[in-house]
mmCIF file of C-alpha atoms in Angstrom:
data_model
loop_
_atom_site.group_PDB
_atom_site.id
_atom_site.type_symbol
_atom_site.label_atom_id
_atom_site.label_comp_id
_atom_site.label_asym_id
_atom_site.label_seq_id
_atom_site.Cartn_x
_atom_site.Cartn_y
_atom_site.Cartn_z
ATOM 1 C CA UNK A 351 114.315 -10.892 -107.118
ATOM 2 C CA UNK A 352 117.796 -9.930 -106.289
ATOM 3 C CA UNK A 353 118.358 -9.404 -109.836
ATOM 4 C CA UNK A 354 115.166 -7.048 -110.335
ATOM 5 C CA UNK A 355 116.363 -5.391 -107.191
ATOM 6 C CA UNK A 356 120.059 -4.321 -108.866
ATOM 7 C CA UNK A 357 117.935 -3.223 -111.801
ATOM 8 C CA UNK A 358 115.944 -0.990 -109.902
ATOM 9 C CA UNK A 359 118.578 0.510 -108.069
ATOM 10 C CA UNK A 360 120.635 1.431 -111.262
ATOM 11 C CA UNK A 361 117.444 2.678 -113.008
ATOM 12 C CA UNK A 362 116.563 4.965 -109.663
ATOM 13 C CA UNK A 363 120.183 6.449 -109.006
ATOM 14 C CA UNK A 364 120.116 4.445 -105.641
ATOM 15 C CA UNK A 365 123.376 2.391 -106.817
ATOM 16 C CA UNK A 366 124.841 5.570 -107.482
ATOM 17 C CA UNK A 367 123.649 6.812 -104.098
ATOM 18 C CA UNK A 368 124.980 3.683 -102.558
ATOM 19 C CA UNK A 369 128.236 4.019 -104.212
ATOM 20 C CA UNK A 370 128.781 7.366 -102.562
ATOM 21 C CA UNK A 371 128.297 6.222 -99.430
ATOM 22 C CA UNK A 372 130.161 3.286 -99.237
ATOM 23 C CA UNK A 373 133.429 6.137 -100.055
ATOM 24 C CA UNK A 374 132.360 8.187 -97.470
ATOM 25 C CA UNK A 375 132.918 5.054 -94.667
ATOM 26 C CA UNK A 376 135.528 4.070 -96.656
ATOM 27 C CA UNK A 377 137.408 7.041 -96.069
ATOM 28 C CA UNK A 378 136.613 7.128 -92.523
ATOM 29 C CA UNK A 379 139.269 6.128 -90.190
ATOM 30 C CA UNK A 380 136.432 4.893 -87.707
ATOM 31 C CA UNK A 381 136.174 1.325 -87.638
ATOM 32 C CA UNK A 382 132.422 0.332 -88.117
ATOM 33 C CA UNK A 383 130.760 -2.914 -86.878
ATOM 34 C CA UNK A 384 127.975 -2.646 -89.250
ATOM 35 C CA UNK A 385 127.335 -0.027 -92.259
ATOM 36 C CA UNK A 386 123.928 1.567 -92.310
ATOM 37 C CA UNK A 387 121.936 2.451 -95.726
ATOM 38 C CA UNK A 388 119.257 4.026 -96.291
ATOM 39 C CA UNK A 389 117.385 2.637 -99.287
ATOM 40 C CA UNK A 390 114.704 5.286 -100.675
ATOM 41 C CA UNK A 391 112.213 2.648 -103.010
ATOM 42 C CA UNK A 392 109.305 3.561 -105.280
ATOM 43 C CA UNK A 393 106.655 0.588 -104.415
ATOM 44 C CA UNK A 394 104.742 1.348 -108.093
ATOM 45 C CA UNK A 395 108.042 1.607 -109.877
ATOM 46 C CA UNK A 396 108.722 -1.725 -108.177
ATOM 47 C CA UNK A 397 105.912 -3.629 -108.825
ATOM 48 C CA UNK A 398 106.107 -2.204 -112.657
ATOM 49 C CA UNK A 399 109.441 -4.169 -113.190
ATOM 50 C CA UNK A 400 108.744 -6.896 -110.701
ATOM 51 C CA UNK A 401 105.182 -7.328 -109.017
ATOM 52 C CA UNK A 402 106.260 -10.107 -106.831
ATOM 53 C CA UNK A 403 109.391 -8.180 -105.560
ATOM 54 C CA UNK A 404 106.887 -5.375 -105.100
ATOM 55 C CA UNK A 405 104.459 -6.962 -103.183
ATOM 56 C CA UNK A 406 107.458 -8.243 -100.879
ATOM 57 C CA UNK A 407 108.463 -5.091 -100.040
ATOM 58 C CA UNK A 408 105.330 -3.607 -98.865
ATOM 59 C CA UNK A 409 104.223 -6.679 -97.003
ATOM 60 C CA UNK A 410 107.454 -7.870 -95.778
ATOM 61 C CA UNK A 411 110.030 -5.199 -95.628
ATOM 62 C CA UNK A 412 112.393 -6.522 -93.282
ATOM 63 C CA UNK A 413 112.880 -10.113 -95.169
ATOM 64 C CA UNK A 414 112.675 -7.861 -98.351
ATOM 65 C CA UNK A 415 115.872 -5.514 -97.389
ATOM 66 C CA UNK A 416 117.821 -8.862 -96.674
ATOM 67 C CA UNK A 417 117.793 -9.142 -100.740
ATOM 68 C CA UNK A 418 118.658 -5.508 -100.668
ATOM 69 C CA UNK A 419 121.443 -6.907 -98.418
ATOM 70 C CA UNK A 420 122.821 -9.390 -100.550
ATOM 71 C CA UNK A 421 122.966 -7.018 -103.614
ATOM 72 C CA UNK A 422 124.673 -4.406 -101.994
ATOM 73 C CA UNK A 423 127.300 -6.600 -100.634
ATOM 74 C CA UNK A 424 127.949 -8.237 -104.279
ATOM 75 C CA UNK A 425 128.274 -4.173 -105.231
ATOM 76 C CA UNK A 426 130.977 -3.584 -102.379
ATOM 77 C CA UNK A 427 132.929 -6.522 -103.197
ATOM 78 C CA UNK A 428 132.987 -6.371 -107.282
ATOM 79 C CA UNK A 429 133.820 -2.485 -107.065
ATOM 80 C CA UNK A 430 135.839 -2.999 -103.756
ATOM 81 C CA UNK A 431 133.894 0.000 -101.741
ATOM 82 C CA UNK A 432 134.378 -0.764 -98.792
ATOM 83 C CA UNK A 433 137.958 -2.185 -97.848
ATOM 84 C CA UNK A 434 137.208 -3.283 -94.031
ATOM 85 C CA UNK A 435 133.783 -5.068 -95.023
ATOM 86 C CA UNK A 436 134.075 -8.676 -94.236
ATOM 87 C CA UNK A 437 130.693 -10.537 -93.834
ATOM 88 C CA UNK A 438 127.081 -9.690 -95.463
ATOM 89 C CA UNK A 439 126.255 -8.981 -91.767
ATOM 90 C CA UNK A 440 128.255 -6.339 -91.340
ATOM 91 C CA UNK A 441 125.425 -4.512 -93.644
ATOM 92 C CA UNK A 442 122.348 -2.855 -92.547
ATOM 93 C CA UNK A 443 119.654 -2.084 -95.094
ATOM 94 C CA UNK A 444 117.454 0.028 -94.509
ATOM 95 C CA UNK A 445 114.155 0.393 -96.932
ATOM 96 C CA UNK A 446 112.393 3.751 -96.829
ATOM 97 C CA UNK A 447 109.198 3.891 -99.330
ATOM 98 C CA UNK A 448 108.772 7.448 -100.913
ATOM 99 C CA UNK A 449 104.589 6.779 -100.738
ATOM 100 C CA UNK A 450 102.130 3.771 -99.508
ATOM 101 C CA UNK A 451 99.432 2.708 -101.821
ATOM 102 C CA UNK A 452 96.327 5.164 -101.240
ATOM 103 C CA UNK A 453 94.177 1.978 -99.813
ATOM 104 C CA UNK A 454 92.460 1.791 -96.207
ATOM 105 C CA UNK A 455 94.561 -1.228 -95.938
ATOM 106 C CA UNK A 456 97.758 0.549 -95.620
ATOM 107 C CA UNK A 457 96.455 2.771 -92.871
ATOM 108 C CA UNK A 458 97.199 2.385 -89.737
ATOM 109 C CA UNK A 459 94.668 3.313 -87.132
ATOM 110 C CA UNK A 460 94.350 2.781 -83.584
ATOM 111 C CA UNK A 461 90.718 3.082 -83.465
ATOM 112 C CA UNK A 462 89.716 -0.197 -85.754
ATOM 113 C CA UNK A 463 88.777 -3.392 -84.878
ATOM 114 C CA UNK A 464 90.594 -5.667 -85.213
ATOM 115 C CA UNK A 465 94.424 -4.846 -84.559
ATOM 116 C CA UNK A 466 96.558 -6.606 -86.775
ATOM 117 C CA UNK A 467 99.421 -7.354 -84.190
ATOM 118 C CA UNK A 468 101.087 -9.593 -86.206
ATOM 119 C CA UNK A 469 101.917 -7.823 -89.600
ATOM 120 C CA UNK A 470 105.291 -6.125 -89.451
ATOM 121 C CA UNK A 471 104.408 -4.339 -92.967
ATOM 122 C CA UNK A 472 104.622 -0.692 -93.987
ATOM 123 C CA UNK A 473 101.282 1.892 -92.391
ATOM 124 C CA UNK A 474 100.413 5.072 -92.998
ATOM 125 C CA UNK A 475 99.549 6.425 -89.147
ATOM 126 C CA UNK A 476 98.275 10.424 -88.986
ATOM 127 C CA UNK A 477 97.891 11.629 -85.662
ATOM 128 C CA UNK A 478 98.941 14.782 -83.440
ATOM 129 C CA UNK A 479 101.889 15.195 -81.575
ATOM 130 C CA UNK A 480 101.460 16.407 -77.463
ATOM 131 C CA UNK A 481 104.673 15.356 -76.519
ATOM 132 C CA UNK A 482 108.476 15.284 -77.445
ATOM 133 C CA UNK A 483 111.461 13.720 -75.692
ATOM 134 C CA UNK A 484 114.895 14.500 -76.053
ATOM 135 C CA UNK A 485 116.726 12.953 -78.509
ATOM 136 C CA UNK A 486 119.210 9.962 -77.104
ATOM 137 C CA UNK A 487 121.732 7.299 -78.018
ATOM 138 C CA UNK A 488 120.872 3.952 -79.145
ATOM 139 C CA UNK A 489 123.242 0.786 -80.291
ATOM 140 C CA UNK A 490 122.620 0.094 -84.323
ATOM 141 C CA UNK A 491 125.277 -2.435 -84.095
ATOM 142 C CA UNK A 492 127.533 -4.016 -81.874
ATOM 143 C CA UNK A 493 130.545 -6.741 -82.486
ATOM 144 C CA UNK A 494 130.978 -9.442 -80.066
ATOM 145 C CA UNK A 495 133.654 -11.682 -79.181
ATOM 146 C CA UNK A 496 134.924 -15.176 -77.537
ATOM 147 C CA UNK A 497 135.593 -14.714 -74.720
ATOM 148 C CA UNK A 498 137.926 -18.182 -74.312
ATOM 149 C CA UNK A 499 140.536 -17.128 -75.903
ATOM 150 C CA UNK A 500 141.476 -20.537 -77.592
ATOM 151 C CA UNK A 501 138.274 -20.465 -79.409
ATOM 152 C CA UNK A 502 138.672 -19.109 -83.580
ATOM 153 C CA UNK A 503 135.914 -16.666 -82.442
ATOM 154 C CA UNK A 504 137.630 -14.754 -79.800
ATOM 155 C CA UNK A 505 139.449 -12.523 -82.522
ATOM 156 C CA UNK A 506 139.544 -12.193 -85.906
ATOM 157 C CA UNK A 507 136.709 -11.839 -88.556
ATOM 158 C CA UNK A 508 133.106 -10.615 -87.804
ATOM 159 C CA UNK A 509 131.556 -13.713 -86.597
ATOM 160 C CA UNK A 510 128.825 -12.335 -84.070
ATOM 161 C CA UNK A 511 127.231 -9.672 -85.049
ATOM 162 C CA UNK A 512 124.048 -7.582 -83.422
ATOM 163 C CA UNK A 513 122.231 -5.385 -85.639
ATOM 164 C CA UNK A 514 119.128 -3.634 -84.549
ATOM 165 C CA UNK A 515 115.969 -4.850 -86.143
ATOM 166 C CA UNK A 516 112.761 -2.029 -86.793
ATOM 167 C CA UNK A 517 110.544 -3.395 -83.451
ATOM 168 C CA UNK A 518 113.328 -4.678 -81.587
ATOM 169 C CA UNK A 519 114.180 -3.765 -77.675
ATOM 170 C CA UNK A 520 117.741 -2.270 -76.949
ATOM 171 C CA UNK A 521 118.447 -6.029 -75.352
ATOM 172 C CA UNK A 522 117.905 -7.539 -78.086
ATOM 173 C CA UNK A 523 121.297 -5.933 -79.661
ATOM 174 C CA UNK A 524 122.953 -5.319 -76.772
ATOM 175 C CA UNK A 525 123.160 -7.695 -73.582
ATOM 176 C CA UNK A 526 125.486 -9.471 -71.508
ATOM 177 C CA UNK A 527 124.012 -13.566 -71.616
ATOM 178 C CA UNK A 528 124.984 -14.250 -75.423
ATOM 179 C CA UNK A 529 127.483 -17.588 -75.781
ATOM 180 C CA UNK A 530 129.668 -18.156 -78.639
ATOM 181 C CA UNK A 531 127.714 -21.336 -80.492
ATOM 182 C CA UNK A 532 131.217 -22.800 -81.219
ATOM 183 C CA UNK A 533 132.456 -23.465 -77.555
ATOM 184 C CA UNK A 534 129.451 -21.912 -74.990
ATOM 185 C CA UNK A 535 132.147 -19.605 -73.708
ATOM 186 C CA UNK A 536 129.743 -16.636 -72.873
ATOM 187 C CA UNK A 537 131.050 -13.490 -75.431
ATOM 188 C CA UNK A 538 131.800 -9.828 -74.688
ATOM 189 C CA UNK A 539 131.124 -6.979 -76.802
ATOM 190 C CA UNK A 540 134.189 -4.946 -78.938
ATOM 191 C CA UNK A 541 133.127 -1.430 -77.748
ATOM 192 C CA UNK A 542 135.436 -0.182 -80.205
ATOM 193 C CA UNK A 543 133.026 -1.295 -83.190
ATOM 194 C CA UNK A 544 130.072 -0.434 -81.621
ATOM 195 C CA UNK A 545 127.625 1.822 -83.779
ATOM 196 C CA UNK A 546 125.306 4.833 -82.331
ATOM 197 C CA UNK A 547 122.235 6.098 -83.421
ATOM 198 C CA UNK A 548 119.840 8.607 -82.647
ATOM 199 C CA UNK A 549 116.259 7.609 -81.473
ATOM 200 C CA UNK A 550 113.819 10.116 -80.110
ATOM 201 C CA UNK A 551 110.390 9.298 -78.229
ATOM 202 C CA UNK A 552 107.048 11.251 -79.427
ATOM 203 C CA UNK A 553 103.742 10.586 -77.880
ATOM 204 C CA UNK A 554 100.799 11.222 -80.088
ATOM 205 C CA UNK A 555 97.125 10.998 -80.377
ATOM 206 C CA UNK A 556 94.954 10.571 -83.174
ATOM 207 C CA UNK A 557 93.619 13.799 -84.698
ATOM 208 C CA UNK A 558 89.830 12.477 -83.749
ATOM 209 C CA UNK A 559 90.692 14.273 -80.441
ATOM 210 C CA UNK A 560 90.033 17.743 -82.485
ATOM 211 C CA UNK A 561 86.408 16.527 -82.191
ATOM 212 C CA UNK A 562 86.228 16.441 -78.314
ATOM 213 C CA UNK A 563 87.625 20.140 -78.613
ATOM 214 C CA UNK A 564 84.548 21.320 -79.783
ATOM 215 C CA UNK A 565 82.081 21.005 -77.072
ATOM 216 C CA UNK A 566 78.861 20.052 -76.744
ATOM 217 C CA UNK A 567 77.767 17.683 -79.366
ATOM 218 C CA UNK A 568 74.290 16.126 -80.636
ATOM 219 C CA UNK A 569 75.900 13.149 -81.691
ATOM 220 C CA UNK A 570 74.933 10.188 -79.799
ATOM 221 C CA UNK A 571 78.361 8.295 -80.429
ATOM 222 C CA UNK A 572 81.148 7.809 -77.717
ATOM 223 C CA UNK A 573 84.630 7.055 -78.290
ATOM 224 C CA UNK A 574 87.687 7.125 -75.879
ATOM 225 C CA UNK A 575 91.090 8.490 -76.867
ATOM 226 C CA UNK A 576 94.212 6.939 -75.887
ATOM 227 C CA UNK A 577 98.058 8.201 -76.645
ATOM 228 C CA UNK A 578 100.078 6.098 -78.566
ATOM 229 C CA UNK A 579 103.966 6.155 -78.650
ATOM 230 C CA UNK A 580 106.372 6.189 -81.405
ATOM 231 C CA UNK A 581 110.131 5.819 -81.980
ATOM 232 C CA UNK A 582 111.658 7.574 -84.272
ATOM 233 C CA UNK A 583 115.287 6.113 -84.998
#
């Protein structure tokens, strides 16, 4: 699959996309934790070369942009793109589809029975927006260190790495109760690597509501209406 995936992304300009942003970090003078990529993908141009590789990605994106992963970091270190990239951790793949498959299956609606809870796939969701928040800081990646400083881990290459995961709580990158796995020594976070992000909170509703806007009805059917919330990072 990793092969079909670099053949994809030369066919579709992404390597070329890629490419160009792997110059623009490594121009930077910022030091970066973890480098962030957005991946735009085709799911029927996909499954066209590769239907397995297709099928992953629209069932399981996040194991799916780990291959993504691993063929972008082969790219950085044959064409040397990135000079301070050390580990495959240190990149973040992002997959964004340009369209879902036009079946019910792939659309997400809070009014069915039952929820699947468990899927962490790509949905369709339509739905109106009633309120906005402003848009704040969040932590895409953070570096972490030894904190015993006779321990190999307390400097030196990227060895702990947090990257934020699509579903994942702000804790769950950034927290003070990790340990090093080498020595137990608890480890402390290199602010100076740490990446930012911009996440803003909408609250919507499903567009059903429009119905309860028009008054009096003959229809003998009741529903309720409940806000959902979304993230957008």
């Amino acid at each position: 699959m990793r092969e079909i995936a670099l053949v994809y992304l030369d066919r579709s300009g992404g390597l070329q996309k890629f490419v160009h942003d792997c110059k623009k970090y490594n121009d930077s003078n910022q030091s970066y934790a973890v480098y962030r990529f957005i991946i735009s993908i085709n799911p029927s141009d996909i499954a066209e070369l590769d239907a397995t590789l297709g099928n992953y990605i629209l069932h399981n994106p996040i194991q799916a942009a780990q291959i993504f992963q691993s063929v972008c970091f082969v790219a950085v270190n044959t064409l040397s793109l990135i000079e301070q990239l050390q580990t495959e951790a240190q990149i973040s793949i992002l997959l964004k589809p340009t369209h879902l498959p036009s079946l019910p299956s792939y659309v997400l609606s809070l009014s069915t029975f039952p929820f699947n809870y468990t899927s962490q796939r790509f949905y369709m969701s339509e739905g109106i927006a009633i309120a906005m928040g402003t848009v704040t800081k969040y932590t895409q990646g953070a570096r972490f260190l030894c904190t015993e400083e006779t321990c190999p881990f307390s400097e030196g290459r990227f060895r702990y790495i947090r990257v934020h995961l699509p579903g994942a709580t702000e804790s769950a990158t950034v927290r003070n109760d990790f340990v090093c796995a080498l020595c137990s020594s608890p480890l402390q976070e290199d602010m100076k690597f740490r990446v930012l992000g911009d996440k803003q909170i909408v609250e919507m509703i499903d567009a059903k509501v429009l119905k309860a806007l028009k008054g009096y009805s003959n229809d003998k059917s009741h529903f309720r209406i409940q806000t959902f919330t979304v993230f957008l990072r």
